[in-house]
JSON list of C-alpha atoms in Angstrom, two decimals:
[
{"chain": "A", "resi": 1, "resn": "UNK", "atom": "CA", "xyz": [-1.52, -17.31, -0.30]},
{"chain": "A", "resi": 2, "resn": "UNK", "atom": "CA", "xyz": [-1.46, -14.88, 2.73]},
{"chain": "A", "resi": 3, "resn": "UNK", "atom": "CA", "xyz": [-4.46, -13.97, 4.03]},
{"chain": "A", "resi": 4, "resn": "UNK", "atom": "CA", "xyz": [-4.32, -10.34, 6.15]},
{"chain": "A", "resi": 5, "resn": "UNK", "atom": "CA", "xyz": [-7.83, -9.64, 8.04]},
{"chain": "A", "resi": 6, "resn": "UNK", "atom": "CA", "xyz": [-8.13, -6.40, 9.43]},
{"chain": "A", "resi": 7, "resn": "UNK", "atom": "CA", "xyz": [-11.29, -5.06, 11.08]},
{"chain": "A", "resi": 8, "resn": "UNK", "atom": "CA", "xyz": [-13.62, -3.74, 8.28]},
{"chain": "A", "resi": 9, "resn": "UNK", "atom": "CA", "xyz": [-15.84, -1.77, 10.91]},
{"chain": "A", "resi": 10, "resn": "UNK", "atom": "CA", "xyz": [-14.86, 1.71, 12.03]},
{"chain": "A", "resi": 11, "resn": "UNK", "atom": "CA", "xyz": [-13.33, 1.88, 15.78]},
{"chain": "A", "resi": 12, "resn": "UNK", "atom": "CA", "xyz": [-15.27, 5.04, 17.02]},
{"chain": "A", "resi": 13, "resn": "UNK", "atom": "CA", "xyz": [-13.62, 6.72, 19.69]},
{"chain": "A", "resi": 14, "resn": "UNK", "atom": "CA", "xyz": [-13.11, 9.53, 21.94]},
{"chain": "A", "resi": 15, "resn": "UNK", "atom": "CA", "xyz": [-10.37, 12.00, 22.01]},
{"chain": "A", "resi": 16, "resn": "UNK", "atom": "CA", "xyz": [-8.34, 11.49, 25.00]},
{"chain": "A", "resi": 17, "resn": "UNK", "atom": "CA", "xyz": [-8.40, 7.45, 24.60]},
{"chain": "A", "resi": 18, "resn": "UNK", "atom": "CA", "xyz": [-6.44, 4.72, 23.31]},
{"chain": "A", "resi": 19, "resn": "UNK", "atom": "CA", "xyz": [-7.37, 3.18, 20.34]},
{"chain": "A", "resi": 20, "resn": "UNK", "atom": "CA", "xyz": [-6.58, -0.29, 19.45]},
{"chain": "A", "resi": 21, "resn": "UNK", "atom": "CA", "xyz": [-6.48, -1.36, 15.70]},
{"chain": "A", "resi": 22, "resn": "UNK", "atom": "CA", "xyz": [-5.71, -5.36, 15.26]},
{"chain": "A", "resi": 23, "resn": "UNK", "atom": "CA", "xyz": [-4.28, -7.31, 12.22]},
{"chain": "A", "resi": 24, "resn": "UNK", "atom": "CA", "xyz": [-4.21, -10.65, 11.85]},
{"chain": "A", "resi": 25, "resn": "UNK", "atom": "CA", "xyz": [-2.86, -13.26, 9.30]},
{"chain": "A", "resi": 26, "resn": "UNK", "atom": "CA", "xyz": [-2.59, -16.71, 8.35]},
{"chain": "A", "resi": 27, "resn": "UNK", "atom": "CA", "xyz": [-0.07, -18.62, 5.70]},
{"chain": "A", "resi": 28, "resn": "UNK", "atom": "CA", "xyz": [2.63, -17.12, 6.44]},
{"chain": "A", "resi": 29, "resn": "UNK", "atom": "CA", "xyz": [5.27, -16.69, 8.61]},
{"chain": "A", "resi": 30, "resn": "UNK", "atom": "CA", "xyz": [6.62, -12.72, 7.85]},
{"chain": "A", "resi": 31, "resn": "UNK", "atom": "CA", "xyz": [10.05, -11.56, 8.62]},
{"chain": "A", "resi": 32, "resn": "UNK", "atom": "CA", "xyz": [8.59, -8.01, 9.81]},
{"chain": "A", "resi": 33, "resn": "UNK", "atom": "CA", "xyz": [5.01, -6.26, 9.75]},
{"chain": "A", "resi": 34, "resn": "UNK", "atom": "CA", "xyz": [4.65, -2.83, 8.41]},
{"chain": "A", "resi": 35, "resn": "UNK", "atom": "CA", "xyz": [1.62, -0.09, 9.92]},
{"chain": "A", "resi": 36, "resn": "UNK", "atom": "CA", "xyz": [0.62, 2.52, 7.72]},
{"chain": "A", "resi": 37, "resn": "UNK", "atom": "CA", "xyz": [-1.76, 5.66, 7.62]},
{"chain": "A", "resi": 38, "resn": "UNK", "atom": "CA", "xyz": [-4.22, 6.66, 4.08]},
{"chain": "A", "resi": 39, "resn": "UNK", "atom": "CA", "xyz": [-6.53, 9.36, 4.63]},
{"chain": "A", "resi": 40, "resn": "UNK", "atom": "CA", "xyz": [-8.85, 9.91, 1.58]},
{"chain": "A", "resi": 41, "resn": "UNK", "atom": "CA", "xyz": [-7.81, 11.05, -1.61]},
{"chain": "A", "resi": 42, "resn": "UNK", "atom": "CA", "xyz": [-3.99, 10.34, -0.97]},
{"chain": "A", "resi": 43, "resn": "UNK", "atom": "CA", "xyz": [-1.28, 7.48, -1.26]},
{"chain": "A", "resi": 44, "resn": "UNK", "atom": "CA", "xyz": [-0.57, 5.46, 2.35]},
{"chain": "A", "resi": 45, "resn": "UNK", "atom": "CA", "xyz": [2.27, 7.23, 4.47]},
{"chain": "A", "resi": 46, "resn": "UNK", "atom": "CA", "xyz": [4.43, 4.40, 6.44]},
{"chain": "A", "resi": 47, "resn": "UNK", "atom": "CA", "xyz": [4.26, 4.82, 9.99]},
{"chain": "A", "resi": 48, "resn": "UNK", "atom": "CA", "xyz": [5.79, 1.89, 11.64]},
{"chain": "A", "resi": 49, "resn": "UNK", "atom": "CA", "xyz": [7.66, -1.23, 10.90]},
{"chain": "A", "resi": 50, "resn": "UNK", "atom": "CA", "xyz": [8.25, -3.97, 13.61]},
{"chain": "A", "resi": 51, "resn": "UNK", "atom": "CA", "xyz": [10.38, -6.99, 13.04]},
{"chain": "A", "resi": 52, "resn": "UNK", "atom": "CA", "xyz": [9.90, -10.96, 13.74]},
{"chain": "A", "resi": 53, "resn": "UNK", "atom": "CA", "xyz": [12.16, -10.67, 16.67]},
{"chain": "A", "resi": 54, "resn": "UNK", "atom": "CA", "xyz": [10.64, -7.50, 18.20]},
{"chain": "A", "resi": 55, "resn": "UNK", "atom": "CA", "xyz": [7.54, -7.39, 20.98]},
{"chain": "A", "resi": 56, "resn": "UNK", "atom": "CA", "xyz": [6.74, -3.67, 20.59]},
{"chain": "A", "resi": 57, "resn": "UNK", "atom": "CA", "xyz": [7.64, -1.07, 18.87]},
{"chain": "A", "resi": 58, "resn": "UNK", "atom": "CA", "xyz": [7.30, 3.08, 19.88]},
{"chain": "A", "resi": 59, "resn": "UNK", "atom": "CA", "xyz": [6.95, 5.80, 17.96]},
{"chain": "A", "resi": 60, "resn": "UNK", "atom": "CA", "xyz": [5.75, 8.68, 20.03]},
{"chain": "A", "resi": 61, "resn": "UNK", "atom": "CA", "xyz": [2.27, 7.90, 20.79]},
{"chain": "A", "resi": 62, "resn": "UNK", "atom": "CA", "xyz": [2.49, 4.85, 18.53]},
{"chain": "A", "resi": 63, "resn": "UNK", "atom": "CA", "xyz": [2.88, 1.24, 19.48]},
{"chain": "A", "resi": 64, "resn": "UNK", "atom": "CA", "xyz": [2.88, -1.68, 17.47]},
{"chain": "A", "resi": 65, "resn": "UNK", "atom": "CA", "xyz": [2.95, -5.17, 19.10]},
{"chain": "A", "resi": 66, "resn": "UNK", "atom": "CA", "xyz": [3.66, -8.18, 16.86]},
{"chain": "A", "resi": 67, "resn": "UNK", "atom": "CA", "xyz": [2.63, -11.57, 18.32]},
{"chain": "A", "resi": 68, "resn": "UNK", "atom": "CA", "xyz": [4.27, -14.44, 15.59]},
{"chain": "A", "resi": 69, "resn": "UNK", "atom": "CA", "xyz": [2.68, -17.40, 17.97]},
{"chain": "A", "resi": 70, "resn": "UNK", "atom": "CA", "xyz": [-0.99, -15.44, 17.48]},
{"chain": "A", "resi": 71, "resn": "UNK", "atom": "CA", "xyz": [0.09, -14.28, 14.47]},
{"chain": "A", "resi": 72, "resn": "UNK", "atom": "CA", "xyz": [-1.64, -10.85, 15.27]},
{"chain": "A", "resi": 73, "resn": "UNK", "atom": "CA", "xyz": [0.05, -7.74, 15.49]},
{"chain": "A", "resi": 74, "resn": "UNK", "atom": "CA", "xyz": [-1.73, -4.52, 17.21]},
{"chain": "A", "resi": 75, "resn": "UNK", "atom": "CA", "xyz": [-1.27, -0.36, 16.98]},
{"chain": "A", "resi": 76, "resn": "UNK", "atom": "CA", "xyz": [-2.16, 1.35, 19.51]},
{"chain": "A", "resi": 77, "resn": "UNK", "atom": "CA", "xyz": [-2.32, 5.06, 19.38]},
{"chain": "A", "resi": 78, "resn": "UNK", "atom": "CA", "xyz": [-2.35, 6.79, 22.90]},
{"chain": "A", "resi": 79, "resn": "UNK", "atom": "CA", "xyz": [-3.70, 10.36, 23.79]},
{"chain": "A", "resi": 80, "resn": "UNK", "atom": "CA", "xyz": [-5.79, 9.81, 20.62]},
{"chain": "A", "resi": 81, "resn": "UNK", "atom": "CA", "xyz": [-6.68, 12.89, 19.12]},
{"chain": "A", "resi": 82, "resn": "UNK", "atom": "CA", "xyz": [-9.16, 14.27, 16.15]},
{"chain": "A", "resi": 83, "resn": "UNK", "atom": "CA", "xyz": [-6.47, 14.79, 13.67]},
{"chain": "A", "resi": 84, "resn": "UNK", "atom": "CA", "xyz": [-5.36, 11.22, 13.56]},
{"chain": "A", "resi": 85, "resn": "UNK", "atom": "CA", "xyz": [-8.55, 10.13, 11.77]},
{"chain": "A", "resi": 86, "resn": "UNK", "atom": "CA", "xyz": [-7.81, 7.81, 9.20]},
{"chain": "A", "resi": 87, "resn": "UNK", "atom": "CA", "xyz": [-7.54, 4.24, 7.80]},
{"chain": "A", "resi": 88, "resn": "UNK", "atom": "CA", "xyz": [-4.65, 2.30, 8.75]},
{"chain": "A", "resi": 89, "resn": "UNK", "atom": "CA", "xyz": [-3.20, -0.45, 6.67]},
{"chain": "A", "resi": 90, "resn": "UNK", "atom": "CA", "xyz": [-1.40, -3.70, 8.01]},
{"chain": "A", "resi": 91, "resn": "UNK", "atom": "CA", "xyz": [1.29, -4.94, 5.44]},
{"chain": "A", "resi": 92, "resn": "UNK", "atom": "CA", "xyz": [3.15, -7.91, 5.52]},
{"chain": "A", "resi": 93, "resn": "UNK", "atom": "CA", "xyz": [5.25, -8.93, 2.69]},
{"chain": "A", "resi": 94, "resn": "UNK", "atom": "CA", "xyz": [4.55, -12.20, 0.68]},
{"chain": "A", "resi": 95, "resn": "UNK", "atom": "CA", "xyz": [6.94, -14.29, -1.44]},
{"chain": "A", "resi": 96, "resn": "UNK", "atom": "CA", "xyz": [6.05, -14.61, -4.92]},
{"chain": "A", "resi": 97, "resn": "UNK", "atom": "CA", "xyz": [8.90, -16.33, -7.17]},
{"chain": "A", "resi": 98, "resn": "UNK", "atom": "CA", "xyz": [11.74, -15.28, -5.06]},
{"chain": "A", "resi": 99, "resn": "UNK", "atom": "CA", "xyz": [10.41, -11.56, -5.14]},
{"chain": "A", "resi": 100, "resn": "UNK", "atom": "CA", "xyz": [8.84, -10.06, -1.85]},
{"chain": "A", "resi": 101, "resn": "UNK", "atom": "CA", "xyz": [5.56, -7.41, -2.50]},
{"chain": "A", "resi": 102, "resn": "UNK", "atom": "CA", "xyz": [4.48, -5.41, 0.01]},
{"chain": "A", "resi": 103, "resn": "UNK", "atom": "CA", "xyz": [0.47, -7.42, 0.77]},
{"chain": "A", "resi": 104, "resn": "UNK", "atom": "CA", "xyz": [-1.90, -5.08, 2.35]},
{"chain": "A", "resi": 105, "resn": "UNK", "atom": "CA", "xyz": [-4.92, -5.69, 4.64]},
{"chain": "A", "resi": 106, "resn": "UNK", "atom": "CA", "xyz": [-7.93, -3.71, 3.88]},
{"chain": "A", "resi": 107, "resn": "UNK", "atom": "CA", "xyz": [-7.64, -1.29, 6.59]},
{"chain": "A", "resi": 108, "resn": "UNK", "atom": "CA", "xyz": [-9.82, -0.39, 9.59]},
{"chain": "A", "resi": 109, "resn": "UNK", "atom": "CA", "xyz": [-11.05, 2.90, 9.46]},
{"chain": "A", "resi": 110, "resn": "UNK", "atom": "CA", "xyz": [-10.23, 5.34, 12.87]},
{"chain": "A", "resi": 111, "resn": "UNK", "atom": "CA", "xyz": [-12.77, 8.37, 13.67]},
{"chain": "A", "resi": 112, "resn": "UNK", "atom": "CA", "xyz": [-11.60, 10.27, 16.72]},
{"chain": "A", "resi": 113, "resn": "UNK", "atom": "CA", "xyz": [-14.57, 12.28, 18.14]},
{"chain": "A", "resi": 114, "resn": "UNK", "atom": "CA", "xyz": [-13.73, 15.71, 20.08]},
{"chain": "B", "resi": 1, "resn": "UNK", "atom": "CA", "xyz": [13.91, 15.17, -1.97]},
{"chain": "B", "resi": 2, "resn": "UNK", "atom": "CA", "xyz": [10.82, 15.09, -3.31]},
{"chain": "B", "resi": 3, "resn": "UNK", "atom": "CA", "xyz": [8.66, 12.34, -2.90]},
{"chain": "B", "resi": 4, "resn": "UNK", "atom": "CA", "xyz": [6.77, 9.65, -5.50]},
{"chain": "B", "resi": 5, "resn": "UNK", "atom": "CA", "xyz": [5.35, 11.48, -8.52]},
{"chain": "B", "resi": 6, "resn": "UNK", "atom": "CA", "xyz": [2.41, 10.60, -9.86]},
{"chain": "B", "resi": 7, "resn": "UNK", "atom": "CA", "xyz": [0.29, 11.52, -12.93]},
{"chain": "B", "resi": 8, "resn": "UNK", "atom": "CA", "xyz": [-1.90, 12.68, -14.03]},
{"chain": "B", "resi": 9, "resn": "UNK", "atom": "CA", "xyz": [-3.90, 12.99, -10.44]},
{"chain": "B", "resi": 10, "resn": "UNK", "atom": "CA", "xyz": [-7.39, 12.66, -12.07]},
{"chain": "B", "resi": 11, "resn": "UNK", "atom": "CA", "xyz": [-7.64, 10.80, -15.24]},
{"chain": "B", "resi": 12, "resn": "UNK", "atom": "CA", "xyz": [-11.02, 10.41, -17.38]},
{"chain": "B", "resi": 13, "resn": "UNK", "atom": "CA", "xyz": [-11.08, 8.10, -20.45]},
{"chain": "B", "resi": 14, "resn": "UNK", "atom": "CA", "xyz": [-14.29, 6.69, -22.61]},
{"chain": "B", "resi": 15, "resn": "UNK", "atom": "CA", "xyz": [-14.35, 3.07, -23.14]},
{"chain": "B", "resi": 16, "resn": "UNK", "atom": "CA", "xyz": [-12.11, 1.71, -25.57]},
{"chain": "B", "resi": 17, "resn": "UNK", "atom": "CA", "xyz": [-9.38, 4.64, -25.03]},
{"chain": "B", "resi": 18, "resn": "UNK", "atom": "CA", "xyz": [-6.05, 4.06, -23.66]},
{"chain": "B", "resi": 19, "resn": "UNK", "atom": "CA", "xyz": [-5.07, 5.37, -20.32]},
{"chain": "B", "resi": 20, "resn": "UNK", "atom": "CA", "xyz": [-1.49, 5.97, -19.50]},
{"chain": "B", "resi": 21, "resn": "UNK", "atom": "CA", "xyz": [-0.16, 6.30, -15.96]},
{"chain": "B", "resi": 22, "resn": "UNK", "atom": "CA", "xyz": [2.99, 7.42, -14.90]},
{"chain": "B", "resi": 23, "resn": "UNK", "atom": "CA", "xyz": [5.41, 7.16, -11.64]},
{"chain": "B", "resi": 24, "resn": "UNK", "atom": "CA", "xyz": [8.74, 8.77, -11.08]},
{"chain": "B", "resi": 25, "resn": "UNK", "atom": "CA", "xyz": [10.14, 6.66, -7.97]},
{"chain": "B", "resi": 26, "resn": "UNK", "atom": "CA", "xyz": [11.65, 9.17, -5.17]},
{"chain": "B", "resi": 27, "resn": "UNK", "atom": "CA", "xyz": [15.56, 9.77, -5.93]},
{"chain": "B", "resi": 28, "resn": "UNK", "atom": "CA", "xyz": [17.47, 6.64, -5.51]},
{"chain": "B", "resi": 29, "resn": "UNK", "atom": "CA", "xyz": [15.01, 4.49, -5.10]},
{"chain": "B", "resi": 30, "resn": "UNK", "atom": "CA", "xyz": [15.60, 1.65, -7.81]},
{"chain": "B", "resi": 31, "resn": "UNK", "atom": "CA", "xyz": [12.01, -0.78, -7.00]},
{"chain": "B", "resi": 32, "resn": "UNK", "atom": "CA", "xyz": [8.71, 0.71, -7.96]},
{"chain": "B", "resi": 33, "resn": "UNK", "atom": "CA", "xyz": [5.31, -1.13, -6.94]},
{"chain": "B", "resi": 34, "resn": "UNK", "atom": "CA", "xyz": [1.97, -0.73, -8.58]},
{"chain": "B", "resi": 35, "resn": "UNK", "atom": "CA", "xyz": [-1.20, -0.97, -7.05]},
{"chain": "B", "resi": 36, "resn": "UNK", "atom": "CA", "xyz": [-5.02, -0.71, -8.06]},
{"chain": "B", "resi": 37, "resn": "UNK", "atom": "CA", "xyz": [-7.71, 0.22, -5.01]},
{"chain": "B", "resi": 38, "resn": "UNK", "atom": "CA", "xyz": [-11.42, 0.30, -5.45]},
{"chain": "B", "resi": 39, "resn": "UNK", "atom": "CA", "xyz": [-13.70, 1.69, -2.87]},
{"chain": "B", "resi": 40, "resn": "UNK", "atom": "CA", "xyz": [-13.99, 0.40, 0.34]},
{"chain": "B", "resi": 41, "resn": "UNK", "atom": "CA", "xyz": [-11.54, -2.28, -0.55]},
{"chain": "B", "resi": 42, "resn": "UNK", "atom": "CA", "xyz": [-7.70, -2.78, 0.05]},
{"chain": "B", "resi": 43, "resn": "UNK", "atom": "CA", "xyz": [-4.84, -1.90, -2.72]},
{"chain": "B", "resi": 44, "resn": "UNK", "atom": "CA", "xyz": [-4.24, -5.11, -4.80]},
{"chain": "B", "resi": 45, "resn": "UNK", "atom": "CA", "xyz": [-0.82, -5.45, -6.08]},
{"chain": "B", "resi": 46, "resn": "UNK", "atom": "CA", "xyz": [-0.15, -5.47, -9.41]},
{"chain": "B", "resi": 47, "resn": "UNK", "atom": "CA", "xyz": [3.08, -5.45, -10.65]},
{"chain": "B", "resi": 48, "resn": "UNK", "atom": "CA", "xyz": [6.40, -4.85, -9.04]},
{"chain": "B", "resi": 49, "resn": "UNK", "atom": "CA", "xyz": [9.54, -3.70, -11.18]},
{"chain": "B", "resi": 50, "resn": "UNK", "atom": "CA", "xyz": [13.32, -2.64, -11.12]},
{"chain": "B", "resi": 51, "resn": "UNK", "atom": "CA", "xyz": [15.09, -0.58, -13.77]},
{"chain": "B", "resi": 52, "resn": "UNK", "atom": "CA", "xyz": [14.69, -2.20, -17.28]},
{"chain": "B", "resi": 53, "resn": "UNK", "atom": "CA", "xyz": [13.12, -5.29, -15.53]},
{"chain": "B", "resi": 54, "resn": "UNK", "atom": "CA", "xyz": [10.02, -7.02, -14.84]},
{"chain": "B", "resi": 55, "resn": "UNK", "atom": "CA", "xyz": [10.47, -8.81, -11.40]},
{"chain": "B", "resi": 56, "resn": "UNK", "atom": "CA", "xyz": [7.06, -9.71, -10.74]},
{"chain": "B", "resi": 57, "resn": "UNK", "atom": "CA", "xyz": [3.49, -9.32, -12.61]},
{"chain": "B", "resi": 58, "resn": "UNK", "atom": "CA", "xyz": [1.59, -12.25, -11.00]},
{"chain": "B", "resi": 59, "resn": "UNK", "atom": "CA", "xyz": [-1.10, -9.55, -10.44]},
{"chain": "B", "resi": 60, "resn": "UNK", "atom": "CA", "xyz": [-1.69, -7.59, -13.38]},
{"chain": "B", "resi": 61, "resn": "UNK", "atom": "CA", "xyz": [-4.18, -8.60, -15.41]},
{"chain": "B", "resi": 62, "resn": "UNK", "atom": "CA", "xyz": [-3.15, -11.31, -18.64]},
{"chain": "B", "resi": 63, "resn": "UNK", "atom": "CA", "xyz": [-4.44, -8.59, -21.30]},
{"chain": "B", "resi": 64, "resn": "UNK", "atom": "CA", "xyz": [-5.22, -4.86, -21.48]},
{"chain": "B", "resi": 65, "resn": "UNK", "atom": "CA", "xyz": [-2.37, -4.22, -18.64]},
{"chain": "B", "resi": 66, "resn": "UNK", "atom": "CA", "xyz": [1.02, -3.71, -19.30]},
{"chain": "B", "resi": 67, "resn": "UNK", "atom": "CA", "xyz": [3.85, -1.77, -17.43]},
{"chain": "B", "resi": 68, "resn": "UNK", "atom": "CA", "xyz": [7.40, -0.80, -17.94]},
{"chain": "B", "resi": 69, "resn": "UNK", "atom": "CA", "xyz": [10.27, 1.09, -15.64]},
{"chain": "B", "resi": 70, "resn": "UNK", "atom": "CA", "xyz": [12.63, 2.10, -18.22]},
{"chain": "B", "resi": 71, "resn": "UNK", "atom": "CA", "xyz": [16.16, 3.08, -17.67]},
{"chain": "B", "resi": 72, "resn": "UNK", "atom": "CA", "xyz": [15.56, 6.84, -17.92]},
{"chain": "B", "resi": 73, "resn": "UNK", "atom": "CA", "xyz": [12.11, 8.54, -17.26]},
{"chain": "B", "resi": 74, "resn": "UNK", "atom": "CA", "xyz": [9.52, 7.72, -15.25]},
{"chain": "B", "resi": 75, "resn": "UNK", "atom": "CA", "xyz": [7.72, 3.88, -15.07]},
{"chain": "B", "resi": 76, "resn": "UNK", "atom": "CA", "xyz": [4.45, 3.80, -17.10]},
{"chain": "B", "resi": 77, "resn": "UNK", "atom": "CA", "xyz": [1.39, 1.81, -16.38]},
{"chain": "B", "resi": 78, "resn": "UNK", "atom": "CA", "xyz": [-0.69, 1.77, -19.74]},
{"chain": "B", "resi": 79, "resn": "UNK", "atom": "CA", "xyz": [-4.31, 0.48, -19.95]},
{"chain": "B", "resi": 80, "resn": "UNK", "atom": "CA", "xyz": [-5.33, -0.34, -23.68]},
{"chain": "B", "resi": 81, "resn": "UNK", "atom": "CA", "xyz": [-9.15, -0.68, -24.33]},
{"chain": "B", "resi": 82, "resn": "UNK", "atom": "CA", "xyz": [-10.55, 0.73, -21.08]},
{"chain": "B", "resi": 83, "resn": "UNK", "atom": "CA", "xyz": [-13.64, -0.63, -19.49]},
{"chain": "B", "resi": 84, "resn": "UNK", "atom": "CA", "xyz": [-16.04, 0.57, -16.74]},
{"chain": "B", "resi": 85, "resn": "UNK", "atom": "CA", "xyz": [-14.10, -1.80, -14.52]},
{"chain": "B", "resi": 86, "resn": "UNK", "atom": "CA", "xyz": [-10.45, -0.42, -14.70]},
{"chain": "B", "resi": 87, "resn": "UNK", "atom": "CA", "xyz": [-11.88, 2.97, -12.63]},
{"chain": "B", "resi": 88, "resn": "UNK", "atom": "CA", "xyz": [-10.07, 2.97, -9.78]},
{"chain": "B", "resi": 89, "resn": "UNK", "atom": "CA", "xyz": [-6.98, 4.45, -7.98]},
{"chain": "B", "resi": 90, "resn": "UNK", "atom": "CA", "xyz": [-3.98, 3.25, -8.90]},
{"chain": "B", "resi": 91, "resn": "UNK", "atom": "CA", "xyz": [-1.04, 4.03, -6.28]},
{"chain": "B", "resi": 92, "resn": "UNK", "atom": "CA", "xyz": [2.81, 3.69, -7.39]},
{"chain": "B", "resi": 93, "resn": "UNK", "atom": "CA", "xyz": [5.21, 2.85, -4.50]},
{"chain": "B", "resi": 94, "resn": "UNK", "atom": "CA", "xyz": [8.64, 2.88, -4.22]},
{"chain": "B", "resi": 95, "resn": "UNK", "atom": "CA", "xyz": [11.64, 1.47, -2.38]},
{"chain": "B", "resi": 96, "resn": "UNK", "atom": "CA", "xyz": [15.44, 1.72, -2.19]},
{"chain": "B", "resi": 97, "resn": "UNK", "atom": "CA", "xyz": [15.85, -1.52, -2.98]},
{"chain": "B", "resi": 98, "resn": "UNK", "atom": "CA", "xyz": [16.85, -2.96, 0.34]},
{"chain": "B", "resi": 99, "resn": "UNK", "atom": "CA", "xyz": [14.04, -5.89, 0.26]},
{"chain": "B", "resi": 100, "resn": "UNK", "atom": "CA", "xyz": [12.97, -7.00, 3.69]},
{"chain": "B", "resi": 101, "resn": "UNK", "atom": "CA", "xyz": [13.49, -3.88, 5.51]},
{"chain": "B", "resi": 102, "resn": "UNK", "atom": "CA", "xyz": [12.17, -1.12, 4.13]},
{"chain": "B", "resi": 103, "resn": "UNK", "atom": "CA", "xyz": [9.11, 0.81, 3.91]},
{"chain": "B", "resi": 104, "resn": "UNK", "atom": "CA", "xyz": [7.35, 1.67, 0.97]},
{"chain": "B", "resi": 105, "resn": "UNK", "atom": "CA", "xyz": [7.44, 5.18, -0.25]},
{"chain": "B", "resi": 106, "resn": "UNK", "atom": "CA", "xyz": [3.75, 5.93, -2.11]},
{"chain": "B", "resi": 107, "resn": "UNK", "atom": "CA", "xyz": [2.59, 8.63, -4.37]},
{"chain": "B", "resi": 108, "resn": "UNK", "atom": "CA", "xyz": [-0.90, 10.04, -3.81]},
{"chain": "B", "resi": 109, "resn": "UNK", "atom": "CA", "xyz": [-2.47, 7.97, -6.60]},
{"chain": "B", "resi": 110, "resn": "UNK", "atom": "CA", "xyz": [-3.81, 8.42, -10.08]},
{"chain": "B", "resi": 111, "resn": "UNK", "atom": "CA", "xyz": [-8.09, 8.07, -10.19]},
{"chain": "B", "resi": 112, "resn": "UNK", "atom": "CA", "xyz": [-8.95, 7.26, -13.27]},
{"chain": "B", "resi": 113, "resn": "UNK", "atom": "CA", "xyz": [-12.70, 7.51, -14.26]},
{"chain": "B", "resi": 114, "resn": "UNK", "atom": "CA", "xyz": [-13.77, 5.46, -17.30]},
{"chain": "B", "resi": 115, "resn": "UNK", "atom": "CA", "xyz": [-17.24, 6.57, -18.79]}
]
């Protein structure tokens, strides 16, 4: 089945930089790759999805690269600031009798220091 | 519009109870998605379902865990004979029903606590 490996340790950063989150996968060959944002205590809001056929994708001071040869897709987050503190979740979705389910990595937890 | 409605937000059953769980998708959205999170871990699908219909259950459970979407009200994830194990969050999703394209919408999760 897919496997989705996203960095268990938290990226520790300062406000002001870029962070970098990466996800990577094997067994699969996804149609499109899907970034989203939990912070504790609540469901995952979707940020970003990028498809098979797309390099990058921008949403403000989102970007989302999706490598299929690598299999690896990245978010960046520019201009980081405190407030965007989080976990974000790499999805990918997985074929299961004919059906397609959202899979989710684990996450990789973000901490933006002021 | 409002969003994915869970509850009850914080649930609390002994062991052996029943725990019931339930999701109203956002309006229009036909596809609703199940998952269970522990701590420090990633949310584990469970079952995924469309109006009246069971489309896929590969990860629920074989007994204790059952889960229905009826054709009015909201879909209902029921727990017979809770253990310590089952505590966890469980997060409904749901989706318009356009597979391969869109994002899931989630609710912000039911915790239930067994003691």
């Amino acid at each position: 089945s897919q496997k989705i490996e996203q960095n268990s340790e938290a990226l520790n950063i300062q406000e002001g930089k870029t962070a970098t989150l990466t996800c990577n996968y094997t067994n699969y060959s996804p149609a499109y790759l899907q970034w989203y944002r939990q912070d504790p205590g609540r469901g995952p809001v979707f940020l970003l999805l990028i498809r098979e056929n797309e390099k990058e994708k921008r949403k403000e001071r989102l970007k989302v690269t999706f490598d299929t040869t690598l299999k690896q897709s990245l978010f960046h987050i520019t201009a980081s600031q405190p407030a965007d503190s989080a976990t974000y979740l790499c999805a990918l979705e997985e074929a299961s009798g004919g059906s397609y389910i959202p899979t989710f990595g684990r996450g990789t937890s973000l901490i933006v220091h002021p | 519009n409002a969003g994915v409605m869970q509850n009850p937000r914080h649930l609390v059953r002994r062991r052996g109870q029943e725990a019931r769980l339930r999701c109203s998708p956002m309006k229009g959205h036909s596809h609703v998605y199940w998952y269970r999170q522990l701590p420090e871990e990633g949310l584990k699908f469970m079952v995924y379902l469309q109006k009246e219909n069971i489309i896929d259950e590969s990860g629920m459970p074989k007994e204790r865990f059952s889960a229905e979407f009826p054709k009015e009200g909201p879909s209902i994830l029921r727990i017979q004979q809770v253990v310590r194990g089952d505590s966890a969050a469980y997060f409904c999703a749901s989706s318009p029903g356009v597979r391969r394209t869109s994002e899931a919408f989630f609710g912000q999760g039911t915790r239930l606590t067994v003691v």
